[in-house]
mmCIF file with all atom_site columns, C-alpha atoms in Angstrom:
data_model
loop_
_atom_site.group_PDB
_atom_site.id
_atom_site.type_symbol
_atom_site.label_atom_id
_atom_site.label_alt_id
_atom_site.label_comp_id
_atom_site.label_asym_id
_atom_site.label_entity_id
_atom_site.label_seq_id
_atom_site.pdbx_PDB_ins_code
_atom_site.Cartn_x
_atom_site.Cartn_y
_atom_site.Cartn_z
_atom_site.occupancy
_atom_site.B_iso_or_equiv
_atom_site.pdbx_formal_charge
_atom_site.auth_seq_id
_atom_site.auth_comp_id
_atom_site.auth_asym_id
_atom_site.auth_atom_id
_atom_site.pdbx_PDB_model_num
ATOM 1   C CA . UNK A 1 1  ? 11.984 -7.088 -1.161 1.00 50.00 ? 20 UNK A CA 1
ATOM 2   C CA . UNK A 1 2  ? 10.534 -5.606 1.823  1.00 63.00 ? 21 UNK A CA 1
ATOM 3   C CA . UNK A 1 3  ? 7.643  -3.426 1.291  1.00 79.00 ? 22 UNK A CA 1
ATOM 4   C CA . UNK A 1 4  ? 6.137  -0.351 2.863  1.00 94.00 ? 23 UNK A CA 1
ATOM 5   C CA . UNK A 1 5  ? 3.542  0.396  4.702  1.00 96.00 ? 24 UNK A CA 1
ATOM 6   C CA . UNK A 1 6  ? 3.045  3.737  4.058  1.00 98.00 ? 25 UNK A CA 1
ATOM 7   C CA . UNK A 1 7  ? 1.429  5.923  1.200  1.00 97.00 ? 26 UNK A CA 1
ATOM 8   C CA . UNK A 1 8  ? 4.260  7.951  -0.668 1.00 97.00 ? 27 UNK A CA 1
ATOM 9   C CA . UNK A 1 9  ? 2.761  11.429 -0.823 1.00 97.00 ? 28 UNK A CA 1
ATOM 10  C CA . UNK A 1 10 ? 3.440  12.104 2.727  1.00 97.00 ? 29 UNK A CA 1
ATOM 11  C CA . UNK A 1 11 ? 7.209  10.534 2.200  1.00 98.00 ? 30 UNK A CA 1
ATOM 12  C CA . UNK A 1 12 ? 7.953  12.779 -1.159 1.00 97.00 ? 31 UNK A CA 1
ATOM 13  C CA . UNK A 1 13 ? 6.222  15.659 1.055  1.00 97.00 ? 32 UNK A CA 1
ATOM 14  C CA . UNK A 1 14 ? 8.726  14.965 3.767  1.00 97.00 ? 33 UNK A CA 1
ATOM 15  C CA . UNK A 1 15 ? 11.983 14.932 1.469  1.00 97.00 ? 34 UNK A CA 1
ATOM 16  C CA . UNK A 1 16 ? 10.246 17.926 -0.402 1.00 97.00 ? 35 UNK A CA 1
ATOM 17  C CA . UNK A 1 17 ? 10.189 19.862 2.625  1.00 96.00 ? 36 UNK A CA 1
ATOM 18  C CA . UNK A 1 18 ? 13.616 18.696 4.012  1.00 97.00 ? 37 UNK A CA 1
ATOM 19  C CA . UNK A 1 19 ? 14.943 20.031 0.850  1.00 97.00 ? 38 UNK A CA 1
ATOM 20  C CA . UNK A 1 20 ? 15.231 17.468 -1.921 1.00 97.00 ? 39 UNK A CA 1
ATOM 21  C CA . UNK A 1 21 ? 15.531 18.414 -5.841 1.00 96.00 ? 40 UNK A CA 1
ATOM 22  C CA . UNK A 1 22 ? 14.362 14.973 -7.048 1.00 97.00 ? 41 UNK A CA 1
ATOM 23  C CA . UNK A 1 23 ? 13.831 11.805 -5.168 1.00 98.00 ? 42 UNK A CA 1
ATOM 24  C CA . UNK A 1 24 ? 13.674 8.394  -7.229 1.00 98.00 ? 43 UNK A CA 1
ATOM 25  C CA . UNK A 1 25 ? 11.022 6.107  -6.949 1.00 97.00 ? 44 UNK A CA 1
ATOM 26  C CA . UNK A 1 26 ? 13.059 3.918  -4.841 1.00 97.00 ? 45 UNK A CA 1
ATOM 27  C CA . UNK A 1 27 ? 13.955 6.563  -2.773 1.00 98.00 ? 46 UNK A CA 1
ATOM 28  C CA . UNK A 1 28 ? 11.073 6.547  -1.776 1.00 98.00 ? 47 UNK A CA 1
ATOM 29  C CA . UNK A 1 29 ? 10.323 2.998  -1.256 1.00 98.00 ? 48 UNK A CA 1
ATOM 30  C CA . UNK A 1 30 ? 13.280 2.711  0.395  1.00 98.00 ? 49 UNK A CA 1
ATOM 31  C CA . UNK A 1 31 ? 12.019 5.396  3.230  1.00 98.00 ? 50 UNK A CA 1
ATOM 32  C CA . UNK A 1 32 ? 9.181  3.097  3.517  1.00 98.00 ? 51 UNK A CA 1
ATOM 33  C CA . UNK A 1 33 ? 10.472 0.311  4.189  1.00 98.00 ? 52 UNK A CA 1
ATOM 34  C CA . UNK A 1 34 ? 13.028 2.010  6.463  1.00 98.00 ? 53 UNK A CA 1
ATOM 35  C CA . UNK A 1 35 ? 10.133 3.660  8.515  1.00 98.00 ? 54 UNK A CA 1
ATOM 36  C CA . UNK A 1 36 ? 7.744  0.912  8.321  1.00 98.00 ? 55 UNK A CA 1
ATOM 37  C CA . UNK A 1 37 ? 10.459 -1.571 10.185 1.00 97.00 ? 56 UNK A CA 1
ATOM 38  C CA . UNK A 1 38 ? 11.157 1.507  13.187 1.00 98.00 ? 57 UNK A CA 1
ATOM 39  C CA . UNK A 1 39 ? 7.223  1.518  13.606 1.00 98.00 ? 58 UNK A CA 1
ATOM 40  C CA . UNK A 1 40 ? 7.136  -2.070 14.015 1.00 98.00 ? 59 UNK A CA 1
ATOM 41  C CA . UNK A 1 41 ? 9.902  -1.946 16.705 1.00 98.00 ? 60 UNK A CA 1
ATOM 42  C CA . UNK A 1 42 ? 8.764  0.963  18.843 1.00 98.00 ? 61 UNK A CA 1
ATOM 43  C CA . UNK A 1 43 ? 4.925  -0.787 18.048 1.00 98.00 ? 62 UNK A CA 1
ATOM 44  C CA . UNK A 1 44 ? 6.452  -4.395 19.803 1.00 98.00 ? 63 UNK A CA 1
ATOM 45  C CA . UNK A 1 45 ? 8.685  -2.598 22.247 1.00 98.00 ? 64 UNK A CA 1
ATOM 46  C CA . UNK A 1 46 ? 5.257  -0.419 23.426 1.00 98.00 ? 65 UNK A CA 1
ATOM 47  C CA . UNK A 1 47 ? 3.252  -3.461 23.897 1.00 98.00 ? 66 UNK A CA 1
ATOM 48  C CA . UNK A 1 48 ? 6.317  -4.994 26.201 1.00 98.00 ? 67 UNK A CA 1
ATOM 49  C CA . UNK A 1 49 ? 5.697  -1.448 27.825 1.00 98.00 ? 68 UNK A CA 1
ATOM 50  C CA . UNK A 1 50 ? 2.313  -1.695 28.338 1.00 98.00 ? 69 UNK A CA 1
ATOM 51  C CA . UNK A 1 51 ? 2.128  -4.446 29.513 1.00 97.00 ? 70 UNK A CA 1
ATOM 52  C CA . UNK A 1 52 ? 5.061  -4.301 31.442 1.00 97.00 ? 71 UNK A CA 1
ATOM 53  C CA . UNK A 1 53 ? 2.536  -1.687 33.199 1.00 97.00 ? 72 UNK A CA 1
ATOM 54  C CA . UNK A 1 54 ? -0.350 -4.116 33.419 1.00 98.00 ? 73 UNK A CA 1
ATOM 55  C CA . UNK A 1 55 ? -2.348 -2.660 30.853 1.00 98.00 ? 74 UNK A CA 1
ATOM 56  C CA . UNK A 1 56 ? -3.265 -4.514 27.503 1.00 97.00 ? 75 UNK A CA 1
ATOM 57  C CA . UNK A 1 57 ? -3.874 -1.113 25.891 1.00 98.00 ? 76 UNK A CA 1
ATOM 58  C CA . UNK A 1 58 ? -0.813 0.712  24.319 1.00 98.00 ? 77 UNK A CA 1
ATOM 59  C CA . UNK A 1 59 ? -0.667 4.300  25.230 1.00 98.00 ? 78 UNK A CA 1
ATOM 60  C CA . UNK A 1 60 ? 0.969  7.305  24.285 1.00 98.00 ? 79 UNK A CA 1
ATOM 61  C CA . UNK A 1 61 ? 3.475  6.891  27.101 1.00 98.00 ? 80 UNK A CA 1
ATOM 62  C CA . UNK A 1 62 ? 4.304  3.342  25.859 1.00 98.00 ? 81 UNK A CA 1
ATOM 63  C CA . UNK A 1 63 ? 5.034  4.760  22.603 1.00 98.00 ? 82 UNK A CA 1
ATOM 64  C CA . UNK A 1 64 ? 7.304  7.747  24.011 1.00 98.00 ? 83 UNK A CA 1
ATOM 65  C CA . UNK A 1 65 ? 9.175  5.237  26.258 1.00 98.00 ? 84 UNK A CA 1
ATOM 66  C CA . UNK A 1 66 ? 9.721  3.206  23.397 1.00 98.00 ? 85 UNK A CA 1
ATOM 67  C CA . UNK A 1 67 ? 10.919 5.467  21.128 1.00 96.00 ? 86 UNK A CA 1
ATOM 68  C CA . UNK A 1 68 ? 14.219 6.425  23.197 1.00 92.00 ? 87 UNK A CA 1
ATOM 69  C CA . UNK B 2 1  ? 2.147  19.649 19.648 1.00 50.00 ? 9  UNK B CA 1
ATOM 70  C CA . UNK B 2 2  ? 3.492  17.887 16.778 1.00 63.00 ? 10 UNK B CA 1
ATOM 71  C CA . UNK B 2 3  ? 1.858  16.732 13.917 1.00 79.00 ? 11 UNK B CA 1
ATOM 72  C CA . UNK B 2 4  ? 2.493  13.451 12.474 1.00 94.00 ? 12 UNK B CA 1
ATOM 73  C CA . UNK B 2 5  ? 2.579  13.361 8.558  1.00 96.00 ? 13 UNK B CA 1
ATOM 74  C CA . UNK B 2 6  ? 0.927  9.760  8.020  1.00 98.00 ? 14 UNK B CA 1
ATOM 75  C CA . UNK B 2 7  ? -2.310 8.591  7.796  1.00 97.00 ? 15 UNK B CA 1
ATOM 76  C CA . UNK B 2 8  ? -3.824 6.616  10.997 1.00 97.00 ? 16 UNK B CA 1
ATOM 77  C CA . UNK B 2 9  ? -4.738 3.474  9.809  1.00 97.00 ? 17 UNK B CA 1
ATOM 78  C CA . UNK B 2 10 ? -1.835 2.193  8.422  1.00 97.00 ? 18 UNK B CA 1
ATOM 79  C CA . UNK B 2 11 ? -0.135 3.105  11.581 1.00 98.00 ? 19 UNK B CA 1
ATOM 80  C CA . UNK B 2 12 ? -2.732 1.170  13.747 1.00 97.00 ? 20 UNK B CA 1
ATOM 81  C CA . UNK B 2 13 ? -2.611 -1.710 10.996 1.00 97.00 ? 21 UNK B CA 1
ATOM 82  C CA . UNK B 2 14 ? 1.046  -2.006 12.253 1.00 97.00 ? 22 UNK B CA 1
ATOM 83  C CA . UNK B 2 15 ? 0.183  -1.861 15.563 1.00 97.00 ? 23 UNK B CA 1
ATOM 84  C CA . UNK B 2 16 ? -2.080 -4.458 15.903 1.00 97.00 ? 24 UNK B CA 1
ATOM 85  C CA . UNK B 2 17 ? 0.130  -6.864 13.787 1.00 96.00 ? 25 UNK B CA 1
ATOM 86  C CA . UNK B 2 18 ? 2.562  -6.364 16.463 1.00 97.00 ? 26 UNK B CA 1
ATOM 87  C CA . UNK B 2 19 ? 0.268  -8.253 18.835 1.00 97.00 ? 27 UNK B CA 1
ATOM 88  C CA . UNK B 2 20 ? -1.709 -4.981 19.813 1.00 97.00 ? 28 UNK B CA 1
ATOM 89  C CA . UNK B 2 21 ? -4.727 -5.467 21.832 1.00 96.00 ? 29 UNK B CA 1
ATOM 90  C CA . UNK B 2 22 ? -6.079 -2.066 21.977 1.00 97.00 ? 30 UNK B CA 1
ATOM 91  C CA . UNK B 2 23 ? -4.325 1.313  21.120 1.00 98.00 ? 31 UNK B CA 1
ATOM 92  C CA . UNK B 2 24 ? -5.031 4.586  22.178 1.00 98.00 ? 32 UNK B CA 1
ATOM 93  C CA . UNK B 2 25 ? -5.498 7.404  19.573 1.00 97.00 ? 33 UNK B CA 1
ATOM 94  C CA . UNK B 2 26 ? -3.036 9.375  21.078 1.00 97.00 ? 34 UNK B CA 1
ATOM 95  C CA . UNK B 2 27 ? -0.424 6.833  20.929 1.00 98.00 ? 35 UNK B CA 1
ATOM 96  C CA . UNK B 2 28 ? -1.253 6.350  17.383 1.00 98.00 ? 36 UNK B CA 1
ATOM 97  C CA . UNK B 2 29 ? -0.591 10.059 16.954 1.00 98.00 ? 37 UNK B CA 1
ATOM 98  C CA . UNK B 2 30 ? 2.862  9.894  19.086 1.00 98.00 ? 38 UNK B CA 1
ATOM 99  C CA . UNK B 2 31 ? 3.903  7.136  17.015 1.00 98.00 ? 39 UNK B CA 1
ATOM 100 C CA . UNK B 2 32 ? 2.919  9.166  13.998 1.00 98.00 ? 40 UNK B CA 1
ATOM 101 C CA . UNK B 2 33 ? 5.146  12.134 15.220 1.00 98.00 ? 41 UNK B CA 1
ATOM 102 C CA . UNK B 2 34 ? 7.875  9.949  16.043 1.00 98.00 ? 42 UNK B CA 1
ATOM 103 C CA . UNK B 2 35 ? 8.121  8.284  12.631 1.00 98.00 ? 43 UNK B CA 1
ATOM 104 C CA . UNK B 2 36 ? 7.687  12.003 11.179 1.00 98.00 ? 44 UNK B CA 1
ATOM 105 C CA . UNK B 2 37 ? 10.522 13.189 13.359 1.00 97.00 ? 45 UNK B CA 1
ATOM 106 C CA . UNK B 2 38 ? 12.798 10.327 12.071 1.00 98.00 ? 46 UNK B CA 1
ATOM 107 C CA . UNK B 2 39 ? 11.662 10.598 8.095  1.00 98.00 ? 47 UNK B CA 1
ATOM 108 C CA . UNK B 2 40 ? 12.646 14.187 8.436  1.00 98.00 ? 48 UNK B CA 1
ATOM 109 C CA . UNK B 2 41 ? 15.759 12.934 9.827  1.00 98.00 ? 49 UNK B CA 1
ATOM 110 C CA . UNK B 2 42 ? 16.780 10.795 7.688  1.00 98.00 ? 50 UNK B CA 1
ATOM 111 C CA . UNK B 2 43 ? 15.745 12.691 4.526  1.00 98.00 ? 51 UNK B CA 1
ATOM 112 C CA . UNK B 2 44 ? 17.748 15.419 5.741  1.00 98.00 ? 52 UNK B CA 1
ATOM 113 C CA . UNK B 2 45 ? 20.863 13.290 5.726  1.00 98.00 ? 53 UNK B CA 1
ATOM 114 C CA . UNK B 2 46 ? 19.914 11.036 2.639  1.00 98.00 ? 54 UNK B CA 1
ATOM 115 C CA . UNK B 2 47 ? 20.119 14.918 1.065  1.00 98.00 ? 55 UNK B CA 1
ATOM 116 C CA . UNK B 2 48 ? 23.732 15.427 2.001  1.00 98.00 ? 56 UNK B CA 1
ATOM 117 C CA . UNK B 2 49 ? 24.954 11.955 1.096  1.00 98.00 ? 57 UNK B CA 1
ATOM 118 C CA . UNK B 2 50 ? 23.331 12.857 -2.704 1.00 98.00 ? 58 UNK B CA 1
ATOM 119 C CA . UNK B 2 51 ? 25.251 16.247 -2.999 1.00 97.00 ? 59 UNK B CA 1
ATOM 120 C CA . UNK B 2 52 ? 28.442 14.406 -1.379 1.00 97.00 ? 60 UNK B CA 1
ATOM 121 C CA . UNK B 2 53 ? 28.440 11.884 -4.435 1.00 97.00 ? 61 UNK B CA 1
ATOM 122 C CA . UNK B 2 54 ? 27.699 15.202 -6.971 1.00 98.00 ? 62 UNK B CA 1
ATOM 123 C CA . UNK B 2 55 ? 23.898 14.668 -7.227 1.00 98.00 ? 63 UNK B CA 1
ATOM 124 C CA . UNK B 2 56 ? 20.584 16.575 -6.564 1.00 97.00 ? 64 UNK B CA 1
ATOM 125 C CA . UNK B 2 57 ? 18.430 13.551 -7.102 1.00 98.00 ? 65 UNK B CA 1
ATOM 126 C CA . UNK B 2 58 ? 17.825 11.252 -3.746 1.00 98.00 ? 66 UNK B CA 1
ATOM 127 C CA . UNK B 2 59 ? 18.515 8.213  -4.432 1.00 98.00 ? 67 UNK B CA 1
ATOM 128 C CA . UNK B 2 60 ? 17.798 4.583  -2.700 1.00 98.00 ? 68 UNK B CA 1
ATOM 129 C CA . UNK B 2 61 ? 21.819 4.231  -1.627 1.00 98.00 ? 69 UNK B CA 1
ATOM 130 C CA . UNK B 2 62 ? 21.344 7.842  -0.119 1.00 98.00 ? 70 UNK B CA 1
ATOM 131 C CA . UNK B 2 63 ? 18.641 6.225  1.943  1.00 98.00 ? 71 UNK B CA 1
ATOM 132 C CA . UNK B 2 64 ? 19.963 3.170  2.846  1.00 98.00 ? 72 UNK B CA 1
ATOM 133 C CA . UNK B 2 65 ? 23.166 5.350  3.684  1.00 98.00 ? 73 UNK B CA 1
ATOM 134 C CA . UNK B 2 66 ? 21.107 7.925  5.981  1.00 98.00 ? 74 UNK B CA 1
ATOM 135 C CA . UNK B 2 67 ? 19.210 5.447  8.069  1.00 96.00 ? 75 UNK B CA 1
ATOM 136 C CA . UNK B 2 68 ? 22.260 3.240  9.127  1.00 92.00 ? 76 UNK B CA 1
#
């Protein structure tokens, strides 16, 4: 199994505040994982960006191209 | 601006195992908003595919469901 990255407070916080009664432990791993594997895409696809730009440091305009 | 809900260093951690050289702070806070953003997202709809199959609690298929 894949495995998160992330601490769950923030997560249950999130599904809290999005409205959620009760969310199951793996629930909640599962939004980890999820999230974890989109931050490791936009992370490789703002390097490309960066240094598609000539830098070797990723900015926050790498990450907000990326994240279209 | 927007606040991302996750601490820093796992989001650098990522980062840099994506073949980051350097990383700005506020690209690790864009990519913290960003992944905020799209937790709130998906919790949102991981919420209505619950109470669409007659539960309140979230559960992993509700996840898996909402971030297809």
């Amino acid at each position: 199994m894949l495995a998160g990255s992330f601490p769950s407070a923030p997560l249950e916080r999130i599904a809290r505040k999005a409205g959620a009664e009760r969310v199951s432990l793996s629930a909640v791993n599962a939004l980890n994982e999820v999230l974890t594997e989109i931050a490791e895409q936009i992370a490789r696809e703002a390097i490309a960006a960066a240094n598609h730009a000539g830098r070797v440091t990723v900015k926050r305009e790498d990450i907000k191209l990326a994240s279209r």
